[in-house]
Coordinates of C-alpha atoms in Angstrom, one line a residue:
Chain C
X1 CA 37.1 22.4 14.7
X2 CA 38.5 19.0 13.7
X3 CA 40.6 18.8 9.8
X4 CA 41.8 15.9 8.4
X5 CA 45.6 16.0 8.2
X6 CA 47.5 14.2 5.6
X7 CA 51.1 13.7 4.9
X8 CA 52.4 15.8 2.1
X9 CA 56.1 15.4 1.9
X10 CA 58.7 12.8 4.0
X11 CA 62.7 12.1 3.8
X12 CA 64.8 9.8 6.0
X13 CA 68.3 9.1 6.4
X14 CA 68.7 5.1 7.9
X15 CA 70.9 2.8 8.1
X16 CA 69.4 0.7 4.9
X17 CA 69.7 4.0 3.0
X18 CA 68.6 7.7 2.1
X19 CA 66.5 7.5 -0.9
X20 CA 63.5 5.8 -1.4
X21 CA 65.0 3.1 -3.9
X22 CA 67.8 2.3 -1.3
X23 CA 65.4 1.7 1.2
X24 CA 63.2 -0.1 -0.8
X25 CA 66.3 -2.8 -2.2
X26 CA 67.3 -3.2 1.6
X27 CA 63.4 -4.4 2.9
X28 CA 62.4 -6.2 -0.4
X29 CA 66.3 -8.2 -0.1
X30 CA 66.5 -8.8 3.3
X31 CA 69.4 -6.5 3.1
X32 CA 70.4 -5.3 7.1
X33 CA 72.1 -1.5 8.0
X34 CA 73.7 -3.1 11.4
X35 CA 77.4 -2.8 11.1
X36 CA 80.3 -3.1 13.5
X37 CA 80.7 -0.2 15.9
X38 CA 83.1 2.1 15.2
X39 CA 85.6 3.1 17.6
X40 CA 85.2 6.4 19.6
X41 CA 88.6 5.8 21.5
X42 CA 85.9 6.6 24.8
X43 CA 83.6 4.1 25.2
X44 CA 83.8 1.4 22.8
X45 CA 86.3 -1.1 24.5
X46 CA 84.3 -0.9 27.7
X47 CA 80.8 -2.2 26.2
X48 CA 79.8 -5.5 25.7
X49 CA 77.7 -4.7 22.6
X50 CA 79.9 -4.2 19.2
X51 CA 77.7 -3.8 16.6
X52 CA 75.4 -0.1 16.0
X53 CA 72.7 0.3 13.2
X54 CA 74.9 2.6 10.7
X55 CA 74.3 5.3 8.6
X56 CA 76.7 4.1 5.6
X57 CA 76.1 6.5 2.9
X58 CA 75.2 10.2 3.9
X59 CA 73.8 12.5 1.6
X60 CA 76.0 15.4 1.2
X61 CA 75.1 18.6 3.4
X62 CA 74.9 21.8 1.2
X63 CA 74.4 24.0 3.9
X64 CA 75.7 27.4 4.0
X65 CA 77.9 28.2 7.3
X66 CA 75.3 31.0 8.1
X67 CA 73.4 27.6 8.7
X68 CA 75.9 25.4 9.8
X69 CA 77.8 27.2 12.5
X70 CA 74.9 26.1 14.6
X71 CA 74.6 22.7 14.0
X72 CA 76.1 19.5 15.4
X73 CA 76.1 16.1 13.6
X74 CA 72.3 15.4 14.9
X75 CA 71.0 18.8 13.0
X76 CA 73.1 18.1 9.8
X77 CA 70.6 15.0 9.6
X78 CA 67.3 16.9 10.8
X79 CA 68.0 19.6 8.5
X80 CA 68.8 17.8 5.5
X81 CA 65.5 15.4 5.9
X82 CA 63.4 18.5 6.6
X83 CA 64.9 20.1 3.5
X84 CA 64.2 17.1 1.1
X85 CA 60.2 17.0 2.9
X86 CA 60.3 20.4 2.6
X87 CA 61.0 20.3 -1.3
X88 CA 59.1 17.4 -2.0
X89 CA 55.7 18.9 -0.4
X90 CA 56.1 22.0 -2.4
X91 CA 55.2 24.8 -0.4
X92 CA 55.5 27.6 -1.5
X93 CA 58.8 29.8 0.6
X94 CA 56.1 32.5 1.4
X95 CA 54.2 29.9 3.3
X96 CA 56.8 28.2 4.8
X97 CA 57.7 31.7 6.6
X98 CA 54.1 33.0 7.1
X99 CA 53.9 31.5 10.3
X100 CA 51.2 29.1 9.4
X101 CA 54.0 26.4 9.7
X102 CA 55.5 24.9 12.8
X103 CA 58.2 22.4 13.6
X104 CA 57.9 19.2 16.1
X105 CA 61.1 17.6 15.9
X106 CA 63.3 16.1 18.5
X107 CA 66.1 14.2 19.2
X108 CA 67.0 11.8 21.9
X109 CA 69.6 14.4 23.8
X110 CA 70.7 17.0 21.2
X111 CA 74.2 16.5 20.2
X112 CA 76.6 14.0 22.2
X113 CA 79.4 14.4 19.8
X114 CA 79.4 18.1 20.9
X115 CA 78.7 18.1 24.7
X116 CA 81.6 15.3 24.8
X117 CA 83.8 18.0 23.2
X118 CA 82.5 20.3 25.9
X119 CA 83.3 17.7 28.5
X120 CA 86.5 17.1 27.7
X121 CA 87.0 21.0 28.0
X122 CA 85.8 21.0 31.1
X123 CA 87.4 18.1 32.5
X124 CA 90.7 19.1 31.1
X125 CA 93.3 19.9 33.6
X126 CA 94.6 23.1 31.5
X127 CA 92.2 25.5 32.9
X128 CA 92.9 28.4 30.3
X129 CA 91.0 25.6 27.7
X130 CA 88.1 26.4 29.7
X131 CA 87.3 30.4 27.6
X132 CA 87.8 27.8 24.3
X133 CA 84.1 26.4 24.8
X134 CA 82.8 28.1 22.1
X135 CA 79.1 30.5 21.7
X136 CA 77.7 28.2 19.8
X137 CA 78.7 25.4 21.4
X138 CA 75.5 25.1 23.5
X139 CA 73.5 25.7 20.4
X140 CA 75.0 22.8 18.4
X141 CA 74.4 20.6 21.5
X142 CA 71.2 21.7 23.1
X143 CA 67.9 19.1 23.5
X144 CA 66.1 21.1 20.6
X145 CA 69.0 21.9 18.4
X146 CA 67.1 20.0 15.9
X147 CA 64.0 21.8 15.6
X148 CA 65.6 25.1 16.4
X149 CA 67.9 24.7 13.4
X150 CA 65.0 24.0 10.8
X151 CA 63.6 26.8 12.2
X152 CA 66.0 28.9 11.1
X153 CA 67.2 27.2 8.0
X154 CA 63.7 27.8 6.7
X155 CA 62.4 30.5 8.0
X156 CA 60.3 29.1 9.9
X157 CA 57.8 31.2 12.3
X158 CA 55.1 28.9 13.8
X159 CA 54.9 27.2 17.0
X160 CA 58.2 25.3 17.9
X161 CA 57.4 21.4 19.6
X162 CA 60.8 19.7 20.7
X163 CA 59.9 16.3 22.6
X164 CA 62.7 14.5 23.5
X165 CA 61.1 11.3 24.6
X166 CA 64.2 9.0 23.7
X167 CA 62.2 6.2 21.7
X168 CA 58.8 8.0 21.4
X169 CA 60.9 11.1 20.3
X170 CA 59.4 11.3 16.9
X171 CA 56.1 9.5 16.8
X172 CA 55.1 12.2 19.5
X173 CA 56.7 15.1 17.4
X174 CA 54.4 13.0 14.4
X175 CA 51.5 13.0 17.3
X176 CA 51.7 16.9 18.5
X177 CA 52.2 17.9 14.9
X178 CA 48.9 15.9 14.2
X179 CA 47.2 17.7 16.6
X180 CA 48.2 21.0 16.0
X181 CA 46.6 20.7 12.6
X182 CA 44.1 18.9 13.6
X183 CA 42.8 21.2 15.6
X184 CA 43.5 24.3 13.3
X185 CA 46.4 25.7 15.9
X186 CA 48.7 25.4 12.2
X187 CA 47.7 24.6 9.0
X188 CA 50.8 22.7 8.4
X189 CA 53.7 20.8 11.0
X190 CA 57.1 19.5 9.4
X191 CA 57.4 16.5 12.4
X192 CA 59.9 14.5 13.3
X193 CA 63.1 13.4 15.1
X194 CA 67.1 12.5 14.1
X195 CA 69.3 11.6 16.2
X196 CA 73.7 10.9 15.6
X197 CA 76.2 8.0 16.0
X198 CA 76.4 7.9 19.6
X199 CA 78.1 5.4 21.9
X200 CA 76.5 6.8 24.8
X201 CA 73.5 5.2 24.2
X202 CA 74.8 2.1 23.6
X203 CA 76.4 2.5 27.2
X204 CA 73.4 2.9 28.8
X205 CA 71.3 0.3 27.7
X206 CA 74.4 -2.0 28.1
X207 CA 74.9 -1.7 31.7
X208 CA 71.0 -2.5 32.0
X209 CA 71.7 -5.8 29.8
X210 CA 69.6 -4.7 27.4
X211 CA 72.0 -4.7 24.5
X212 CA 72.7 -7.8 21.6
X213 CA 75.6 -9.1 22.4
X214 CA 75.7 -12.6 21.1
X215 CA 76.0 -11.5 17.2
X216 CA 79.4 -8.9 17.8
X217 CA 81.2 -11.2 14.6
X218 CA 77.7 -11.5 12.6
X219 CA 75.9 -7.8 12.6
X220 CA 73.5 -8.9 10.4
X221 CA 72.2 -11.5 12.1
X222 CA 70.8 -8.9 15.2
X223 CA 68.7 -7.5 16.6
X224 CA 66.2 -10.1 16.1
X225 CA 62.9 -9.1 17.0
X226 CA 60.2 -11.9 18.1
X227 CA 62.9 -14.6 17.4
X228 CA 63.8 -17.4 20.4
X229 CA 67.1 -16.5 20.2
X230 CA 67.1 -12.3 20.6
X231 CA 69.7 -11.6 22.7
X232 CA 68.4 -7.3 23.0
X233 CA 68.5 -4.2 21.1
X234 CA 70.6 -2.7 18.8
X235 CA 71.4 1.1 18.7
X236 CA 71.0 2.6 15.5
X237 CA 71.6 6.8 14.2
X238 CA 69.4 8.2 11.7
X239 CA 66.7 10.9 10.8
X240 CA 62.9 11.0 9.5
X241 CA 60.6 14.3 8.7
X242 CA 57.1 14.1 8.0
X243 CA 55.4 17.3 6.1
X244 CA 51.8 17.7 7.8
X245 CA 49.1 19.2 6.0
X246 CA 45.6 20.4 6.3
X247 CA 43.6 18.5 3.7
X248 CA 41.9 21.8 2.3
X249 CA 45.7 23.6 2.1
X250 CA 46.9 20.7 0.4
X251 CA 44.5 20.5 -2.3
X252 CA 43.4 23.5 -2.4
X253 CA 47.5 24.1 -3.9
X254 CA 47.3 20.7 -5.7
X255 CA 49.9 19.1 -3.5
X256 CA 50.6 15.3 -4.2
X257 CA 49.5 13.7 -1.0
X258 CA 51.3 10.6 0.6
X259 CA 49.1 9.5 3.2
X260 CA 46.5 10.7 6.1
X261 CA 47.5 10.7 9.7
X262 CA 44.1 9.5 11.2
X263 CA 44.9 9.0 15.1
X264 CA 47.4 9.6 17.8
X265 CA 47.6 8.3 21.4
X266 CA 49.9 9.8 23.8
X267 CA 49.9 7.0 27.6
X268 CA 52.2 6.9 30.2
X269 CA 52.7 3.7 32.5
X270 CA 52.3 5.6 35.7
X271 CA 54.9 3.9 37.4
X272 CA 58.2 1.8 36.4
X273 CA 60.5 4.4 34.5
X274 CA 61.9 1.4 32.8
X275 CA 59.9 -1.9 32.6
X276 CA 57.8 -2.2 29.4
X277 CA 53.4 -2.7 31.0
X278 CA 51.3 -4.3 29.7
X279 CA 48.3 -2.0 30.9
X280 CA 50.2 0.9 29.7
X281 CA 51.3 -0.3 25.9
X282 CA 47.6 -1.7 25.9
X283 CA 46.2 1.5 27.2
X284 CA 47.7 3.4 24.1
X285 CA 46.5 1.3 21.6
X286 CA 43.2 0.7 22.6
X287 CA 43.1 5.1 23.0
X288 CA 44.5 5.1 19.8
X289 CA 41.9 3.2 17.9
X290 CA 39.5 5.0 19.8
X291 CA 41.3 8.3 18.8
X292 CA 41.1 7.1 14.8
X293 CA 38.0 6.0 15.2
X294 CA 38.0 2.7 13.6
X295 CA 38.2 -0.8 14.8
X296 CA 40.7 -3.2 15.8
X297 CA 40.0 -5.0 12.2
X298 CA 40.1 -1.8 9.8
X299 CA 44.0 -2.2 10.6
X300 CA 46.0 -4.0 7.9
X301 CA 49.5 -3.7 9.1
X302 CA 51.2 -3.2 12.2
X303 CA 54.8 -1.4 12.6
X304 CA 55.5 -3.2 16.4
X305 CA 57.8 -1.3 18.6
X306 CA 60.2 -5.0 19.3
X307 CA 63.3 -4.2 19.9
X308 CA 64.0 -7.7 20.9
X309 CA 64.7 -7.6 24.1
X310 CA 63.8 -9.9 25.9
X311 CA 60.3 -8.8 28.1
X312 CA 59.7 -5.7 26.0
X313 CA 58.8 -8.3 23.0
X314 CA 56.5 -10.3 24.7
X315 CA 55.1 -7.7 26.6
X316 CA 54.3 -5.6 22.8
X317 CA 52.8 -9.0 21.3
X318 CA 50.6 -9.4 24.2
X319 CA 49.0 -6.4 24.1
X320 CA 48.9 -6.7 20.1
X321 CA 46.8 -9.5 21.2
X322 CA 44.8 -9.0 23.4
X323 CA 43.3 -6.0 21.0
X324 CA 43.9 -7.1 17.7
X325 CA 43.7 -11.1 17.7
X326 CA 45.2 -12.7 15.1
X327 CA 44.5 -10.4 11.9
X328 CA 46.9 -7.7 11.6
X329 CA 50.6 -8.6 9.8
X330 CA 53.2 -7.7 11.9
X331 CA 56.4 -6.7 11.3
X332 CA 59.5 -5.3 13.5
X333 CA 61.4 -2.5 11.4
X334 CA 64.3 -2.6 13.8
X335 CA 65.7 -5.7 12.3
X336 CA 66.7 -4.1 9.7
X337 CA 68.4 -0.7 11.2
X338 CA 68.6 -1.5 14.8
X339 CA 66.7 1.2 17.0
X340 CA 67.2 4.2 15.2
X341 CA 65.8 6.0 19.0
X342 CA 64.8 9.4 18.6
X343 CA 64.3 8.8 14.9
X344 CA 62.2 5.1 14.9
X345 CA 58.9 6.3 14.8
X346 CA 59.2 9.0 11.9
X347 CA 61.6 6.5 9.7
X348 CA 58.6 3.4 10.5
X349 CA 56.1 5.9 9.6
X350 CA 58.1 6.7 6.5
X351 CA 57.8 2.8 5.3
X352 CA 54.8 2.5 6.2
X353 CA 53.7 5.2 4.0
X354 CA 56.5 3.7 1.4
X355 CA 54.8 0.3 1.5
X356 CA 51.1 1.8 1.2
X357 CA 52.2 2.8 -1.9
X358 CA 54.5 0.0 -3.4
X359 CA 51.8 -2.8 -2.3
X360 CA 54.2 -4.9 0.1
X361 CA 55.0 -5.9 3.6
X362 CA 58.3 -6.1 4.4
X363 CA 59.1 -9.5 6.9
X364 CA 60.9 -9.3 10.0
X365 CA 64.7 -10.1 10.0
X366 CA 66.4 -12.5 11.3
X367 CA 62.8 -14.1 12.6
X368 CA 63.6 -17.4 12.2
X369 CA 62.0 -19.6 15.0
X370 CA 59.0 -17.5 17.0
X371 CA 59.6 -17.3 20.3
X372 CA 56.4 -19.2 21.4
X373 CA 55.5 -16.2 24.1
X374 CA 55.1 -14.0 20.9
X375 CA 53.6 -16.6 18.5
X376 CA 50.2 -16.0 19.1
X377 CA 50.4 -12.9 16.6
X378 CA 50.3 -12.6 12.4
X379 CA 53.9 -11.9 12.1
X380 CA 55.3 -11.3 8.1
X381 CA 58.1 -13.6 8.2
X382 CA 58.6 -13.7 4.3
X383 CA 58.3 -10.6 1.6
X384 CA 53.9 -10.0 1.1
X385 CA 52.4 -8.8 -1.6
X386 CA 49.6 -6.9 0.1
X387 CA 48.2 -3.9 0.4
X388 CA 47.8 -1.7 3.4
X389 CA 44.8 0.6 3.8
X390 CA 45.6 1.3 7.4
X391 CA 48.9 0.7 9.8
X392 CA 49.7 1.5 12.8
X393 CA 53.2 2.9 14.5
X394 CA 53.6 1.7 18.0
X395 CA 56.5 3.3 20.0
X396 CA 57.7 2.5 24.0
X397 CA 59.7 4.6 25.8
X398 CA 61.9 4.2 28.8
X399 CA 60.0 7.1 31.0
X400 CA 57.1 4.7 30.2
X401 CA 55.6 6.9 27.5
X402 CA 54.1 4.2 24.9
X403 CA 52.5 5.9 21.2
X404 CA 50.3 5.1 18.7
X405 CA 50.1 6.3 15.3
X406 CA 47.5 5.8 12.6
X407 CA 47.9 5.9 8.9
X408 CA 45.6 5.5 6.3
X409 CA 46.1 5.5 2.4
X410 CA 44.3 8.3 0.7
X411 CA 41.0 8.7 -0.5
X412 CA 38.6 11.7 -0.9
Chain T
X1 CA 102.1 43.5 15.9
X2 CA 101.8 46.8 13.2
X3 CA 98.5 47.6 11.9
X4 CA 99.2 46.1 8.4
X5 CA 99.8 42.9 10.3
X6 CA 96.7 43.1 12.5
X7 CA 94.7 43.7 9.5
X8 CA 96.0 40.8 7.4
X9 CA 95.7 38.4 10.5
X10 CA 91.8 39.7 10.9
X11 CA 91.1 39.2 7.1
X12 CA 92.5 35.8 7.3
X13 CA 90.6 34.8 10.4
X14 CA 87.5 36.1 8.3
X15 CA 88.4 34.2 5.3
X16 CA 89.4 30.8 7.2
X17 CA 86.9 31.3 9.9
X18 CA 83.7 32.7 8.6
X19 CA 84.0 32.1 4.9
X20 CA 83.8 36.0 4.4
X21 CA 86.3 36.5 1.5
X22 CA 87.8 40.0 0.7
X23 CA 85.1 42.0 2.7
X24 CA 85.7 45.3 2.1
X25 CA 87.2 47.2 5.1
X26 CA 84.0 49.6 5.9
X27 CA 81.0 47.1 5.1
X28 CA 79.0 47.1 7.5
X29 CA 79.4 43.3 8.5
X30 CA 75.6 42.4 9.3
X31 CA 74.0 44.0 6.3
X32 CA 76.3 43.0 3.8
X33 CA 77.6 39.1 5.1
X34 CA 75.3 38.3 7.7
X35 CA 77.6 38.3 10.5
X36 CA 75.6 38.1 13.8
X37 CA 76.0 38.1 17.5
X38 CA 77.4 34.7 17.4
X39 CA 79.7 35.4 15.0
X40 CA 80.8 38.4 17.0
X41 CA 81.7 36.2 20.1
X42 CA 83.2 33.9 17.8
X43 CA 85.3 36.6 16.2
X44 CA 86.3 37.7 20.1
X45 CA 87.5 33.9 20.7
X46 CA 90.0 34.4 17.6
X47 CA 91.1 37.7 18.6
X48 CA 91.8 35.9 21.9
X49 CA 94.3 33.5 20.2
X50 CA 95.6 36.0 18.3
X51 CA 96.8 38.3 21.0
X52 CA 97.0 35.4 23.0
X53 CA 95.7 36.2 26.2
X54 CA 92.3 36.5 27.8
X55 CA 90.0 39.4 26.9
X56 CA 88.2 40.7 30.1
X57 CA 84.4 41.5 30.3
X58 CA 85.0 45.2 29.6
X59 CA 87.4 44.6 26.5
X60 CA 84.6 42.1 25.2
X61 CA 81.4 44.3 26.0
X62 CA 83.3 47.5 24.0
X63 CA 83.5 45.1 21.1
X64 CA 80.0 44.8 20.6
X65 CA 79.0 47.8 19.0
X66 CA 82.2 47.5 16.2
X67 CA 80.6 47.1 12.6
X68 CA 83.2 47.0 10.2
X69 CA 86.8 45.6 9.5
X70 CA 88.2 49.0 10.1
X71 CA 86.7 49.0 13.2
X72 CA 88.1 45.6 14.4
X73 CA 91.5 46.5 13.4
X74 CA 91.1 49.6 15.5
X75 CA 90.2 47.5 18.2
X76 CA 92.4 44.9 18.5
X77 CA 95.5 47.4 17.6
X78 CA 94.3 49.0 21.0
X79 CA 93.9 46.2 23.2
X80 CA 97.5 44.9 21.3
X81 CA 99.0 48.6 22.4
X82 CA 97.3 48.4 25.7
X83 CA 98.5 44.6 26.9
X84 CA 102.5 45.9 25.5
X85 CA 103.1 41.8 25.0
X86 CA 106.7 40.4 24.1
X87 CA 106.9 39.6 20.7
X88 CA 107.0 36.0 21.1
X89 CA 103.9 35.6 23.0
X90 CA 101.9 37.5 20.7
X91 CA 102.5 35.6 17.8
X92 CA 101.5 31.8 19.3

């Protein structure tokens, strides 16, 4: 049994907003969500790297304690995006708890805020701290607090997916969700992936170089994906959820349908844990299409991984081109937000679903002289009116996990 | 510590620490507010700083089965009578 699975209710918290019509201003204006990093009196004075992509505004958390005693600053964000995706789908709350709903949704490692809490306990030289680390502790921090929490927010009863990929996190959460309708194991998946203001992160992709650190006085300006002068990646905190649906559920209630998830691909590099490949990132997309079933022209738009670093950019837009030529647009997302990690691929589904239905292409920041490695690709480098019938989500992880997502506008 | 002053510190703790205001003494505390097995161990952490000192395994596993306010106040004016603290070290 194979259903068609379409997309029946979405919310995001970034760094260029929290509602559609702030995310929309920021991509239309040219409008970046990279700040300066805030200081966590741990790390900050030892990285090289000064700027984070920032969640500015947060919606406020109405939770209840009997659901917040659980949750660390990573669930606050997956619970409130589930709950808006939640609301906006429709469902009805005898569905959500029949057990006919499941949850994929993941973060890069639960909550550091809370295990550095822990830490510091642990690490403290006044041993009678130690009986202070809390029962819940562990559950605020936990890999799959996030999906654990909407879980029981909700309701929720069906199967429980918590990848925790780092930059694949939620476009596999997106992919297994997928599936899992797909293949009629639930008739509906609330997908996706959050992940907090960490520093930690920052660290580690600092001590591998990997981090912008040419633009500390001019945030804005980084990261700049595709450009000659990208200096590397900039970490970014925020949230995405995707409501998956079986097309007959969905209409059969009269839901108001966003978009159809039409292919997944799922590769692994085999090999380097950290090097982007070539072989690998073209693997997935060539699987992917394959997956969709449609060609390498039937897609309109392309939501590239770029992160600007230095190899991992030329690497993507090779393998964009040896597939896809010249015709699809391309745009990098993280210019705008920096690399949002466990949350990217649900927030670029999100605006790719946003654009499908406002009839533009955002352009990639701060791409202001191609590097000529990369220029052999259609990359929107100015505001487009255009429409998008299909896009495509590409996502690399360090692991070497590399995903493709496929999503096509409506139609009966 | 007297009983009257056990019972206001537990009330407190449930006020201030798991936004239960005025529960009545005999409710029983998971039917009528919710208040689970994590709350429970929460509630032993509090009753920990209260007495200030540790509570052993025994003194927590005997809590487990308490329901109600009346019960914890029976409880922890045990384990206060038990422990005979100076008076300055119980109230840190």
């Amino acid at each position: 049994m194979e259903r068609r699975v379409v997309i029946t209710g979405e919310s995001a918290i970034t760094p260029i907003g929290c509602t559609r019509a702030e995310i929309i201003r920021h991509l239309t204006e040219g409008i970046s969500g990279v700040k300066k990093m805030k200081d966590d009196e741990l790390l900050v004075e030892h990285i090289h790297c000064k700027v984070f992509g920032t969640v500015s505004d947060p919606p406020t958390f109405d939770f209840v304690r009997r659901d917040r005693k659980t949750m660390g600053p990573v669930a606050y964000y997956a619970c409130q995006v589930a709950k808006e995706a939640l609301e906006q789908s429709g469902l009805s709350d005898e569905f959500i708890r029949s057990g006919r709903l499941g949850v994929a949704f993941g973060s890069t490692h639960g909550s550091p805020t809370v295990q550095r809490d822990i830490y510091r306990t642990f690490f403290s030289d006044d041993n009678t701290k130690l009986h202070n680390v809390g029962a819940v502790d562990y559950l605020k921090s936990m890999v799959h607090t996030t999906a654990v929490n909407i879980t029981k927010m909700f309701g929720i009863r069906g199967r429980v997916i918590s990848s925790s990929t780092a930059c694949t996190t939620s476009s596999q959460s997106i992919g297994f969700g997928y599936e899992a309708v797909k293949y009629g194991l639930q008739d509906a998946m609330l997908c996706g992936g959050a992940d907090e203001y960490d520093t930690t992160t920052v660290a580690v992709f600092d001590n591998l170089l990997a981090c912008s650190t040419d633009y500390n006085d001019t945030p804005h300006l980084t990261p700049r994906p595709f450009d000659k002068q990208r200096d590397g990646l900039v970490v970014g905190e925020g949230a995405g959820a995707v409501l998956l649906e079986d097309l007959e559920t969905a209409s059969q209630r009269g839901a108001r349908i966003l978009g159809e998830v039409i292919g997944f691909s799922c590769y692994n590099n085999g090999g380097d844990l950290i090097l982007p490949n070539r072989d690998g990132i073209t693997l997935a997309i060539e699987q992917g299409l394959e997956n969709a079933r449609i060609a390498p022209d039937d897609v309109d738009w392309i939501s590239a991984h770029a992160t600007a670093t230095k190899m991992g950019d030329v690497t993507e837009a090779q393998s964009i081109a040896a597939v896809y030529g010249e015709r699809p647009r391309i745009t990098g997302l993280k210019s705008y937000m920096g690399h949002t990690m466990g949350s990217c691929g649900a927030i670029e589904t999100i605006i790719a679903l946003v654009q499908m239905a406002e009839g533009f292409i955002a352009p990639t920041l701060n791409l202001e002289e191609v590097d000529p490695r990369c220029a052999m690709l259609n990359h929107v480098t100015e505001l487009v009116e255009a429409p998008i019938e299909i896009a495509s989500i590409q996502n690399f992880a360090f692991g070497g996990v590399n995903t493709c997502l496929f999503v096509k506008r409506f139609s009966e | 510590m007297t009983r009257d002053e056990i019972e206001k510190a537990i009330i407190h703790i449930f006020g201030n620490q798991f936004e239960i205001e005025n529960p009545g003494m005999d409710d029983d505390l998971r039917e009528v507010h919710e208040f689970d097995s994590i709350d429970a161990i929460e509630l032993l952490r509090e009753i920990e700083i209260l007495l200030g000192t540790q509570l052993t395994r025994e003194e927590k596993k005997a809590a487990m089965d308490i329901r109600t306010i009346t019960h914890i106040v029976d409880y922890v004016t045990e384990l206060d009578r038990k422990t005979e603290r100076p008076k300055d070290r119980i109230m840190n």
